Amino acid sequence: MRPINIALDLYSAAVCLTLVCYLCFGRGRKDKMRQRFIVMCAINLGMALGDIPNWAFEGLAQPWYPIALWSGSLLFWLCSSLIPLAFTFYLAEYLAPRAKVHRHFLCGAAGLCAAAILGSVLSLWNGMFFTVTVENIYRRGSLFWLSQALPFLTYALDIAIFAVYRKNLNGKDFLILSSYIFLPLAAEAVQMFNYGIALLNTGVALGLLIIFINIQSEQELRMERQEKELGQQRMDIMLSQIQPHFLYNSLTAIRRLCDHDPQQAKAAITNFSLFLRANMDSLNSRSPIPFEQELDHTRHYLALEQQRFQERLKVVYDIRSHNFSIPPLTLQPIVENAVRHGVLRLEDGGTVTIRTAETAMTYVVTVTDDGVGFQSNMVAEGHSHIGIENVRGRLAALCGGKLDIQSAAGAGTTVTITIPKADAT
C-alpha cells in the first residue's frame, strides 16, 4: 500500500498547490471568502506533505529518516487539527452576507482546535496521540481516540451551524458545503479501523475541489459582475441626483437671494457646494459611510429645497441612533423622492420626517411624507423606480440591508431601511 498511499498524498498535494497558486496569483477579487479558502487549501497541502514521510521512510534505517518521520508526523497532526477550524471560519464567511454566525460557534471551534494542537505537540514527549519507535515505526498513541473526537466535535459544530442558519442556505449549497464534512469523516472512519490506508488527505482534497468548482468559482464570478453593476449604479445615481432642473432651479434661487438677502445667499451657496461635493465623493466610495455623513448630505439638499419652497416644505428630524454606517447616496435619493413626488405635488405642500432607531438586531431608518402617495407618483413617474432599485441593490450588497415601501393614494409614503448590526446573531 505504500506506493498507493504516497501517490494519493502527492495527488492531494498537487490539487491543493494548484488551487493555492491559482487563487493567489490569478485574477479575481481578493475578498475574505477567497482568502479563507486559500487557507483551507494550504492547510491540506501541509497535511499531505506531512503524511508522505510516514509512508516513505517508516521502518527504513538511515540516520535522518527518524527526524523526517517525526517532523512529517507533527506537520500532519498540526494541519489535521487546523482543517476543521478553517472550514468553520470559511462557512461563517460564506453566510456573512445573509447572517452573522454567533461567536460561540467560532470560539468553540477554536477551543477544540487548540486542544488538538496541544495534544499533537505534547505527543512529541508523551506519545498521547502518536509516537515513533526506536525502529522508526509510526504508532498510534493511547489517546488516539481523543485526537479523532476533537475534529469530530468541530464538525458537529459545523452541522449545528447548518441547522441554525438553514434558512440562509439553499439545498444545493448545503450539499456542496457538507461534502467537506462528510467526505473527511468517512475517510477518517475507514482509516481508524483499517490502518495503512491513506484516504483522509484525498477526502479533504476532493471536498475542496467540489467547493471550488460549485461555490468558490461561481462566487468570484458573481462578485465581479456585482462590482461592475455597482459601478454602473454609482454612475446612474450620480446622474439621477445632479439633474439639470435641480441645478438651474437652485442657481436661480441663489441669484434672487443675492439681490434681497445676501446672507441667505451665502448660506445657500455653501449648501449647494457641499451637496455637489458629496455627490462627487460618492463616485469613489466603494464601502458604507457613517450615517451622519449621509444625513449631512441630505440636510444640504433639504436646505436648498426649503429655500425655494419656503412654507410648502417642512422637515422633521427624529434622530435617535446614528452610530452606524450606510451606503453613500442612500438616504438623499429617498428624501428627494418624498419631496419631489410626494409633498410638493400637494398645493399646500407637506412634511417629510426622517427617523432613526435601533433594535437589538438592527438599525432602522424611516423616511415618511404626507404627500400624494405611491400610486399617484411612482407609477406615473417610472424613472423614480430606478433610484429606489439602485438604493435597494446597494443596501443588500454593501451591508446586508433591505428597503421596504408602504404607500397609499392620498395618505403619503413611508420608506423603511433596515440594516443588520455587525454583531447580530
Tab-separated table of C-alpha atoms in Angstrom:
chain	number	residue	atom	x	y	z
A	1	MET	CA	0.000	0.000	0.000
A	2	ARG	CA	2.955	2.360	0.417
A	3	PRO	CA	3.244	3.377	-3.258
A	4	ILE	CA	-0.524	3.849	-3.485
A	5	ASN	CA	-0.654	5.958	-0.308
A	6	ILE	CA	2.266	8.110	-1.444
A	7	ALA	CA	0.579	8.572	-4.825
A	8	LEU	CA	-2.688	9.607	-3.136
A	9	ASP	CA	-0.843	12.102	-0.923
A	10	LEU	CA	1.056	13.524	-3.893
A	11	TYR	CA	-2.200	13.860	-5.824
A	12	SER	CA	-3.841	15.690	-2.892
A	13	ALA	CA	-0.811	17.968	-2.547
A	14	ALA	CA	-0.821	18.742	-6.276
A	15	VAL	CA	-4.529	19.609	-6.242
A	16	CYS	CA	-4.158	21.930	-3.264
A	17	LEU	CA	-0.982	23.570	-4.591
A	18	THR	CA	-2.707	24.250	-7.911
A	19	LEU	CA	-5.678	25.849	-6.164
A	20	VAL	CA	-3.436	27.975	-3.932
A	21	CYS	CA	-1.390	29.247	-6.894
A	22	TYR	CA	-4.482	29.953	-8.977
A	23	LEU	CA	-6.236	31.871	-6.196
A	24	CYS	CA	-3.132	33.761	-5.043
A	25	PHE	CA	-1.783	34.814	-8.433
A	26	GLY	CA	-4.824	34.636	-10.676
A	27	ARG	CA	-7.361	37.305	-11.398
A	28	GLY	CA	-10.286	37.882	-9.115
A	29	ARG	CA	-11.465	39.841	-6.150
A	30	LYS	CA	-9.293	39.345	-3.045
A	31	ASP	CA	-12.155	39.057	-0.551
A	32	LYS	CA	-12.236	37.270	2.812
A	33	MET	CA	-14.041	34.251	1.445
A	34	ARG	CA	-11.297	33.713	-1.114
A	35	GLN	CA	-8.574	34.198	1.492
A	36	ARG	CA	-10.126	31.639	3.818
A	37	PHE	CA	-10.461	29.136	1.003
A	38	ILE	CA	-6.755	29.619	0.259
A	39	VAL	CA	-6.008	28.886	3.928
A	40	MET	CA	-8.025	25.662	3.701
A	41	CYS	CA	-6.067	24.561	0.623
A	42	ALA	CA	-2.720	25.485	2.213
A	43	ILE	CA	-3.511	23.503	5.357
A	44	ASN	CA	-4.445	20.417	3.367
A	45	LEU	CA	-1.261	20.849	1.320
A	46	GLY	CA	0.740	20.794	4.563
A	47	MET	CA	-1.161	17.737	5.803
A	48	ALA	CA	-0.482	15.801	2.582
A	49	LEU	CA	3.216	16.695	2.585
A	50	GLY	CA	3.477	15.754	6.271
A	51	ASP	CA	1.915	12.358	5.618
A	52	ILE	CA	4.344	11.365	2.861
A	53	PRO	CA	7.354	10.647	5.190
A	54	ASN	CA	5.126	8.297	7.192
A	55	TRP	CA	4.856	6.006	4.162
A	56	ALA	CA	8.203	6.764	2.520
A	57	PHE	CA	10.608	6.418	5.466
A	58	GLU	CA	8.864	4.256	8.063
A	59	GLY	CA	10.993	1.296	9.155
A	60	LEU	CA	13.961	2.272	6.985
A	61	ALA	CA	17.416	2.589	8.528
A	62	GLN	CA	19.002	5.897	7.648
A	63	PRO	CA	20.313	8.454	10.192
A	64	TRP	CA	17.942	11.231	9.123
A	65	TYR	CA	14.836	9.090	8.487
A	66	PRO	CA	13.574	9.282	12.107
A	67	ILE	CA	13.844	13.088	12.014
A	68	ALA	CA	11.856	13.173	8.749
A	69	LEU	CA	9.234	10.837	10.180
A	70	TRP	CA	8.866	12.825	13.423
A	71	SER	CA	8.740	16.146	11.561
A	72	GLY	CA	6.281	14.883	8.970
A	73	SER	CA	4.036	13.327	11.606
A	74	LEU	CA	3.956	16.560	13.628
A	75	LEU	CA	3.150	18.608	10.495
A	76	PHE	CA	0.383	16.170	9.597
A	77	TRP	CA	-1.174	16.317	13.064
A	78	LEU	CA	-0.985	20.107	13.327
A	79	CYS	CA	-2.616	20.564	9.925
A	80	SER	CA	-5.291	17.951	10.606
A	81	SER	CA	-6.115	19.900	13.786
A	82	LEU	CA	-6.490	23.159	11.838
A	83	ILE	CA	-8.586	21.850	8.932
A	84	PRO	CA	-11.976	21.736	10.780
A	85	LEU	CA	-11.398	25.221	12.240
A	86	ALA	CA	-10.525	26.643	8.813
A	87	PHE	CA	-13.748	25.249	7.375
A	88	THR	CA	-15.805	26.716	10.247
A	89	PHE	CA	-14.466	30.196	9.502
A	90	TYR	CA	-14.996	29.680	5.765
A	91	LEU	CA	-18.598	28.674	6.437
A	92	ALA	CA	-19.091	31.762	8.615
A	93	GLU	CA	-17.754	33.986	5.842
A	94	TYR	CA	-19.995	32.287	3.286
A	95	LEU	CA	-23.031	33.070	5.449
A	96	ALA	CA	-21.872	36.613	6.297
A	97	PRO	CA	-23.888	38.478	3.608
A	98	ARG	CA	-27.108	36.908	4.912
A	99	ALA	CA	-26.446	36.142	8.583
A	100	LYS	CA	-23.654	36.504	11.101
A	101	VAL	CA	-22.633	33.247	12.735
A	102	HIS	CA	-22.671	33.571	16.516
A	103	ARG	CA	-19.234	33.902	18.047
A	104	HIS	CA	-19.953	30.963	20.379
A	105	PHE	CA	-19.666	28.625	17.389
A	106	LEU	CA	-16.361	30.167	16.343
A	107	CYS	CA	-14.974	30.190	19.885
A	108	GLY	CA	-15.996	26.556	20.381
A	109	ALA	CA	-14.249	25.505	17.174
A	110	ALA	CA	-11.143	27.489	18.135
A	111	GLY	CA	-11.072	25.839	21.577
A	112	LEU	CA	-11.315	22.338	20.105
A	113	CYS	CA	-8.588	23.175	17.607
A	114	ALA	CA	-6.319	24.476	20.379
A	115	ALA	CA	-6.819	21.252	22.348
A	116	ALA	CA	-5.940	19.175	19.280
A	117	ILE	CA	-2.801	21.230	18.611
A	118	LEU	CA	-1.724	20.970	22.252
A	119	GLY	CA	-2.162	17.189	22.198
A	120	SER	CA	-0.184	16.940	18.956
A	121	VAL	CA	2.742	18.910	20.386
A	122	LEU	CA	2.707	17.004	23.684
A	123	SER	CA	2.816	13.743	21.727
A	124	LEU	CA	6.450	14.517	20.949
A	125	TRP	CA	7.165	13.771	24.633
A	126	ASN	CA	4.372	11.549	25.953
A	127	GLY	CA	3.087	9.857	22.768
A	128	MET	CA	-0.548	10.530	23.655
A	129	PHE	CA	-1.693	10.845	20.001
A	130	PHE	CA	1.229	9.270	18.130
A	131	THR	CA	4.817	8.155	18.591
A	132	VAL	CA	7.756	6.858	16.567
A	133	THR	CA	9.544	3.809	17.946
A	134	VAL	CA	13.281	3.262	18.053
A	135	GLU	CA	12.837	1.041	14.998
A	136	ASN	CA	11.487	4.131	13.167
A	137	ILE	CA	7.936	2.754	13.146
A	138	TYR	CA	4.936	5.099	13.465
A	139	ARG	CA	2.457	4.064	16.177
A	140	ARG	CA	-0.868	5.429	17.368
A	141	GLY	CA	-0.886	6.660	20.974
A	142	SER	CA	-3.080	5.645	23.903
A	143	LEU	CA	-5.285	8.741	23.418
A	144	PHE	CA	-5.585	8.389	19.672
A	145	TRP	CA	-9.355	8.193	20.098
A	146	LEU	CA	-9.311	11.708	21.588
A	147	SER	CA	-7.415	13.048	18.587
A	148	GLN	CA	-10.253	11.779	16.401
A	149	ALA	CA	-13.010	13.002	18.709
A	150	LEU	CA	-11.833	16.646	18.713
A	151	PRO	CA	-12.233	17.277	14.944
A	152	PHE	CA	-15.443	15.250	15.025
A	153	LEU	CA	-16.834	17.674	17.631
A	154	THR	CA	-15.757	20.608	15.470
A	155	TYR	CA	-17.616	19.138	12.515
A	156	ALA	CA	-20.591	18.662	14.833
A	157	LEU	CA	-20.472	22.422	15.474
A	158	ASP	CA	-20.484	22.978	11.706
A	159	ILE	CA	-23.553	20.779	11.387
A	160	ALA	CA	-25.167	22.845	14.145
A	161	ILE	CA	-24.378	25.991	12.130
A	162	PHE	CA	-26.117	24.401	9.132
A	163	ALA	CA	-29.138	23.697	11.330
A	164	VAL	CA	-29.316	27.158	12.928
A	165	TYR	CA	-28.825	29.071	9.685
A	166	ARG	CA	-30.563	26.648	7.335
A	167	LYS	CA	-32.866	29.413	6.064
A	168	ASN	CA	-29.811	31.189	4.661
A	169	LEU	CA	-28.664	28.161	2.637
A	170	ASN	CA	-30.273	26.628	-0.410
A	171	GLY	CA	-30.321	22.869	-0.853
A	172	LYS	CA	-27.551	22.783	-3.459
A	173	ASP	CA	-25.086	24.807	-1.404
A	174	PHE	CA	-25.864	22.746	1.695
A	175	LEU	CA	-24.948	19.532	-0.114
A	176	ILE	CA	-21.793	21.050	-1.576
A	177	LEU	CA	-20.532	22.531	1.689
A	178	SER	CA	-21.427	19.468	3.720
A	179	SER	CA	-19.240	17.359	1.405
A	180	TYR	CA	-16.251	18.936	3.157
A	181	ILE	CA	-17.551	17.468	6.407
A	182	PHE	CA	-18.761	14.032	5.397
A	183	LEU	CA	-16.012	13.073	2.945
A	184	PRO	CA	-13.189	13.607	5.508
A	185	LEU	CA	-15.257	11.944	8.247
A	186	ALA	CA	-15.887	8.917	6.049
A	187	ALA	CA	-12.205	8.708	5.116
A	188	GLU	CA	-11.175	9.072	8.754
A	189	ALA	CA	-13.583	6.318	9.813
A	190	VAL	CA	-12.031	3.979	7.268
A	191	GLN	CA	-8.524	4.863	8.465
A	192	MET	CA	-9.378	4.334	12.124
A	193	PHE	CA	-10.365	0.729	11.562
A	194	ASN	CA	-8.006	-0.016	8.674
A	195	TYR	CA	-4.592	1.435	9.452
A	196	GLY	CA	-2.434	1.544	6.351
A	197	ILE	CA	-4.917	3.236	4.019
A	198	ALA	CA	-4.270	6.976	3.470
A	199	LEU	CA	-7.674	8.370	2.460
A	200	LEU	CA	-8.053	11.460	4.666
A	201	ASN	CA	-5.987	13.810	2.503
A	202	THR	CA	-7.762	12.619	-0.626
A	203	GLY	CA	-11.167	13.093	1.014
A	204	VAL	CA	-10.316	16.655	2.042
A	205	ALA	CA	-8.870	17.469	-1.396
A	206	LEU	CA	-11.988	16.121	-3.076
A	207	GLY	CA	-14.158	18.255	-0.783
A	208	LEU	CA	-12.066	21.322	-1.686
A	209	LEU	CA	-12.481	20.633	-5.391
A	210	ILE	CA	-16.239	20.268	-5.045
A	211	ILE	CA	-16.487	23.578	-3.158
A	212	PHE	CA	-14.150	25.361	-5.574
A	213	ILE	CA	-15.984	24.245	-8.697
A	214	ASN	CA	-19.512	24.770	-7.409
A	215	ILE	CA	-19.242	27.653	-4.929
A	216	GLN	CA	-15.924	29.476	-4.871
A	217	SER	CA	-15.536	29.999	-8.620
A	218	GLU	CA	-19.212	30.933	-9.007
A	219	GLN	CA	-18.912	33.319	-6.055
A	220	GLU	CA	-15.959	35.097	-7.648
A	221	LEU	CA	-17.743	35.448	-10.979
A	222	ARG	CA	-20.789	36.771	-9.152
A	223	MET	CA	-18.642	39.264	-7.226
A	224	GLU	CA	-17.059	40.513	-10.461
A	225	ARG	CA	-20.470	41.014	-12.052
A	226	GLN	CA	-21.731	42.692	-8.904
A	227	GLU	CA	-18.762	45.063	-8.856
A	228	LYS	CA	-19.471	46.102	-12.431
A	229	GLU	CA	-23.151	46.572	-11.658
A	230	LEU	CA	-22.336	48.656	-8.577
A	231	GLY	CA	-20.039	50.840	-10.658
A	232	GLN	CA	-22.801	51.417	-13.185
A	233	GLN	CA	-25.266	52.070	-10.392
A	234	ARG	CA	-22.962	54.710	-8.924
A	235	MET	CA	-22.943	56.487	-12.270
A	236	ASP	CA	-26.720	56.154	-12.641
A	237	ILE	CA	-27.294	57.536	-9.167
A	238	MET	CA	-24.894	60.393	-9.770
A	239	LEU	CA	-26.720	61.361	-12.943
A	240	SER	CA	-30.110	60.998	-11.272
A	241	GLN	CA	-29.056	63.242	-8.392
A	242	ILE	CA	-27.471	66.108	-10.313
A	243	GLN	CA	-30.312	66.721	-12.730
A	244	PRO	CA	-30.298	69.910	-14.802
A	245	HIS	CA	-33.606	71.170	-13.436
A	246	PHE	CA	-32.306	70.975	-9.852
A	247	LEU	CA	-29.094	72.798	-10.762
A	248	TYR	CA	-30.944	75.504	-12.676
A	249	ASN	CA	-33.585	75.991	-10.015
A	250	SER	CA	-31.043	76.142	-7.187
A	251	LEU	CA	-28.833	78.630	-9.025
A	252	THR	CA	-31.873	80.762	-9.920
A	253	ALA	CA	-32.961	80.827	-6.259
A	254	ILE	CA	-29.444	81.809	-5.181
A	255	ARG	CA	-29.348	84.616	-7.781
A	256	ARG	CA	-32.581	86.044	-6.399
A	257	LEU	CA	-31.274	85.844	-2.852
A	258	CYS	CA	-28.194	87.827	-3.862
A	259	ASP	CA	-30.460	90.804	-4.550
A	260	HIS	CA	-32.692	90.525	-1.484
A	261	ASP	CA	-30.802	88.616	1.231
A	262	PRO	CA	-27.032	88.248	0.702
A	263	GLN	CA	-26.580	86.326	3.966
A	264	GLN	CA	-29.124	83.715	2.919
A	265	ALA	CA	-27.487	83.600	-0.498
A	266	LYS	CA	-24.140	82.843	1.143
A	267	ALA	CA	-25.694	80.025	3.191
A	268	ALA	CA	-27.402	78.611	0.079
A	269	ILE	CA	-24.122	78.632	-1.862
A	270	THR	CA	-22.469	76.727	0.996
A	271	ASN	CA	-25.236	74.098	0.990
A	272	PHE	CA	-25.084	73.874	-2.802
A	273	SER	CA	-21.302	73.323	-2.909
A	274	LEU	CA	-21.394	70.752	-0.105
A	275	PHE	CA	-24.227	68.926	-1.832
A	276	LEU	CA	-22.264	68.726	-5.088
A	277	ARG	CA	-19.091	67.624	-3.306
A	278	ALA	CA	-20.905	64.764	-1.560
A	279	ASN	CA	-22.275	63.594	-4.908
A	280	MET	CA	-18.819	63.673	-6.467
A	281	ASP	CA	-17.252	61.855	-3.496
A	282	SER	CA	-19.817	59.075	-3.837
A	283	LEU	CA	-18.326	58.082	-7.201
A	284	ASN	CA	-15.137	56.897	-5.470
A	285	SER	CA	-16.815	55.322	-2.458
A	286	ARG	CA	-16.879	51.504	-2.505
A	287	SER	CA	-17.955	50.943	1.078
A	288	PRO	CA	-20.556	52.248	3.550
A	289	ILE	CA	-20.003	55.645	5.168
A	290	PRO	CA	-21.049	56.931	8.624
A	291	PHE	CA	-24.774	57.674	8.733
A	292	GLU	CA	-24.104	61.209	9.992
A	293	GLN	CA	-22.183	61.935	6.787
A	294	GLU	CA	-25.106	60.795	4.650
A	295	LEU	CA	-27.500	62.737	6.880
A	296	ASP	CA	-25.444	65.926	6.429
A	297	HIS	CA	-25.635	65.481	2.676
A	298	THR	CA	-29.417	65.144	2.932
A	299	ARG	CA	-29.630	68.245	5.141
A	300	HIS	CA	-27.825	70.301	2.478
A	301	TYR	CA	-30.280	69.117	-0.153
A	302	LEU	CA	-33.308	69.871	2.030
A	303	ALA	CA	-31.950	73.309	2.991
A	304	LEU	CA	-31.799	74.237	-0.703
A	305	GLU	CA	-35.314	72.957	-1.351
A	306	GLN	CA	-36.703	74.754	1.709
A	307	GLN	CA	-35.062	77.930	0.480
A	308	ARG	CA	-37.051	77.607	-2.751
A	309	PHE	CA	-40.396	76.397	-1.441
A	310	GLN	CA	-40.475	78.085	1.960
A	311	GLU	CA	-43.585	77.026	3.955
A	312	ARG	CA	-44.625	74.362	1.440
A	313	LEU	CA	-41.849	72.071	2.620
A	314	LYS	CA	-41.453	71.221	6.284
A	315	VAL	CA	-38.822	68.818	7.605
A	316	VAL	CA	-38.754	66.941	10.909
A	317	TYR	CA	-35.622	65.172	12.168
A	318	ASP	CA	-36.078	62.486	14.808
A	319	ILE	CA	-32.571	61.027	15.038
A	320	ARG	CA	-32.331	58.606	17.960
A	321	SER	CA	-29.484	56.478	16.652
A	322	HIS	CA	-26.584	57.458	14.432
A	323	ASN	CA	-23.592	55.231	15.248
A	324	PHE	CA	-23.852	53.026	12.166
A	325	SER	CA	-22.837	53.046	8.513
A	326	ILE	CA	-24.880	53.198	5.335
A	327	PRO	CA	-24.022	53.120	1.602
A	328	PRO	CA	-23.461	56.617	0.177
A	329	LEU	CA	-26.373	58.240	-1.628
A	330	THR	CA	-28.888	56.032	0.134
A	331	LEU	CA	-30.914	58.443	2.265
A	332	GLN	CA	-30.776	61.504	-0.012
A	333	PRO	CA	-32.481	59.996	-3.104
A	334	ILE	CA	-35.258	58.590	-0.923
A	335	VAL	CA	-35.804	62.004	0.645
A	336	GLU	CA	-35.736	63.612	-2.810
A	337	ASN	CA	-38.485	61.255	-3.969
A	338	ALA	CA	-40.526	62.203	-0.890
A	339	VAL	CA	-40.096	65.903	-1.699
A	340	ARG	CA	-40.495	65.938	-5.475
A	341	HIS	CA	-43.069	63.183	-5.929
A	342	GLY	CA	-44.792	63.432	-2.554
A	343	VAL	CA	-45.346	66.652	-0.636
A	344	LEU	CA	-44.713	69.128	-3.467
A	345	ARG	CA	-47.468	67.512	-5.517
A	346	LEU	CA	-49.906	68.944	-2.963
A	347	GLU	CA	-50.935	72.564	-3.329
A	348	ASP	CA	-50.171	73.363	0.304
A	349	GLY	CA	-47.120	71.114	0.475
A	350	GLY	CA	-46.430	68.864	3.428
A	351	THR	CA	-43.906	67.401	5.841
A	352	VAL	CA	-41.018	64.996	5.372
A	353	THR	CA	-39.940	63.185	8.541
A	354	ILE	CA	-36.593	61.399	8.907
A	355	ARG	CA	-36.349	58.998	11.836
A	356	THR	CA	-33.715	56.582	13.051
A	357	ALA	CA	-33.950	53.933	15.746
A	358	GLU	CA	-32.290	50.684	16.698
A	359	THR	CA	-33.317	47.291	17.959
A	360	ALA	CA	-31.236	44.505	19.429
A	361	MET	CA	-30.525	43.200	15.919
A	362	THR	CA	-30.847	46.149	13.511
A	363	TYR	CA	-30.648	49.851	12.809
A	364	VAL	CA	-33.804	51.304	11.252
A	365	VAL	CA	-34.117	54.458	9.136
A	366	THR	CA	-37.560	55.668	8.030
A	367	VAL	CA	-38.481	58.483	5.666
A	368	THR	CA	-42.165	59.445	5.875
A	369	ASP	CA	-44.083	62.023	3.886
A	370	ASP	CA	-47.727	63.079	3.976
A	371	GLY	CA	-47.858	63.702	0.230
A	372	VAL	CA	-49.970	62.279	-2.558
A	373	GLY	CA	-48.962	58.667	-2.035
A	374	PHE	CA	-47.265	55.945	-4.034
A	375	GLN	CA	-49.886	55.182	-6.651
A	376	SER	CA	-50.145	58.775	-7.787
A	377	ASN	CA	-46.429	59.442	-8.199
A	378	MET	CA	-44.064	56.469	-8.622
A	379	VAL	CA	-46.218	54.558	-11.061
A	380	ALA	CA	-46.706	57.647	-13.152
A	381	GLU	CA	-43.073	58.717	-12.808
A	382	GLY	CA	-41.447	55.409	-13.739
A	383	HIS	CA	-37.920	56.854	-13.690
A	384	SER	CA	-38.083	57.221	-9.899
A	385	HIS	CA	-38.106	53.447	-9.680
A	386	ILE	CA	-34.504	53.439	-10.941
A	387	GLY	CA	-33.165	55.364	-7.959
A	388	ILE	CA	-35.067	53.222	-5.457
A	389	GLU	CA	-33.903	49.960	-7.050
A	390	ASN	CA	-30.307	51.203	-7.038
A	391	VAL	CA	-30.590	52.015	-3.353
A	392	ARG	CA	-32.115	48.602	-2.618
A	393	GLY	CA	-29.372	46.799	-4.540
A	394	ARG	CA	-26.516	48.678	-2.859
A	395	LEU	CA	-28.035	48.180	0.592
A	396	ALA	CA	-28.151	44.418	0.063
A	397	ALA	CA	-24.678	44.204	-1.482
A	398	LEU	CA	-22.725	46.511	0.839
A	399	CYS	CA	-24.255	45.938	4.263
A	400	GLY	CA	-26.888	43.189	4.007
A	401	GLY	CA	-29.679	45.733	4.441
A	402	LYS	CA	-33.116	45.901	2.885
A	403	LEU	CA	-35.620	48.561	1.850
A	404	ASP	CA	-39.407	48.421	2.179
A	405	ILE	CA	-42.028	50.856	0.873
A	406	GLN	CA	-45.538	51.346	2.196
A	407	SER	CA	-47.814	53.846	0.480
A	408	ALA	CA	-51.425	54.646	-0.229
A	409	ALA	CA	-53.001	57.231	-2.515
A	410	GLY	CA	-53.728	60.407	-0.568
A	411	ALA	CA	-52.087	59.095	2.624
A	412	GLY	CA	-48.383	59.535	1.910
A	413	THR	CA	-45.445	57.167	1.747
A	414	THR	CA	-43.118	55.527	4.260
A	415	VAL	CA	-39.768	54.081	3.197
A	416	THR	CA	-38.014	51.881	5.762
A	417	ILE	CA	-34.337	50.933	5.623
A	418	THR	CA	-33.242	48.068	7.861
A	419	ILE	CA	-29.526	47.429	8.412
A	420	PRO	CA	-28.375	44.416	10.481
A	421	LYS	CA	-25.892	45.084	13.264
A	422	ALA	CA	-22.418	43.708	12.739
A	423	ASP	CA	-22.556	41.634	15.947
A	424	ALA	CA	-26.136	40.391	15.475
A	425	THR	CA	-26.632	36.636	15.514
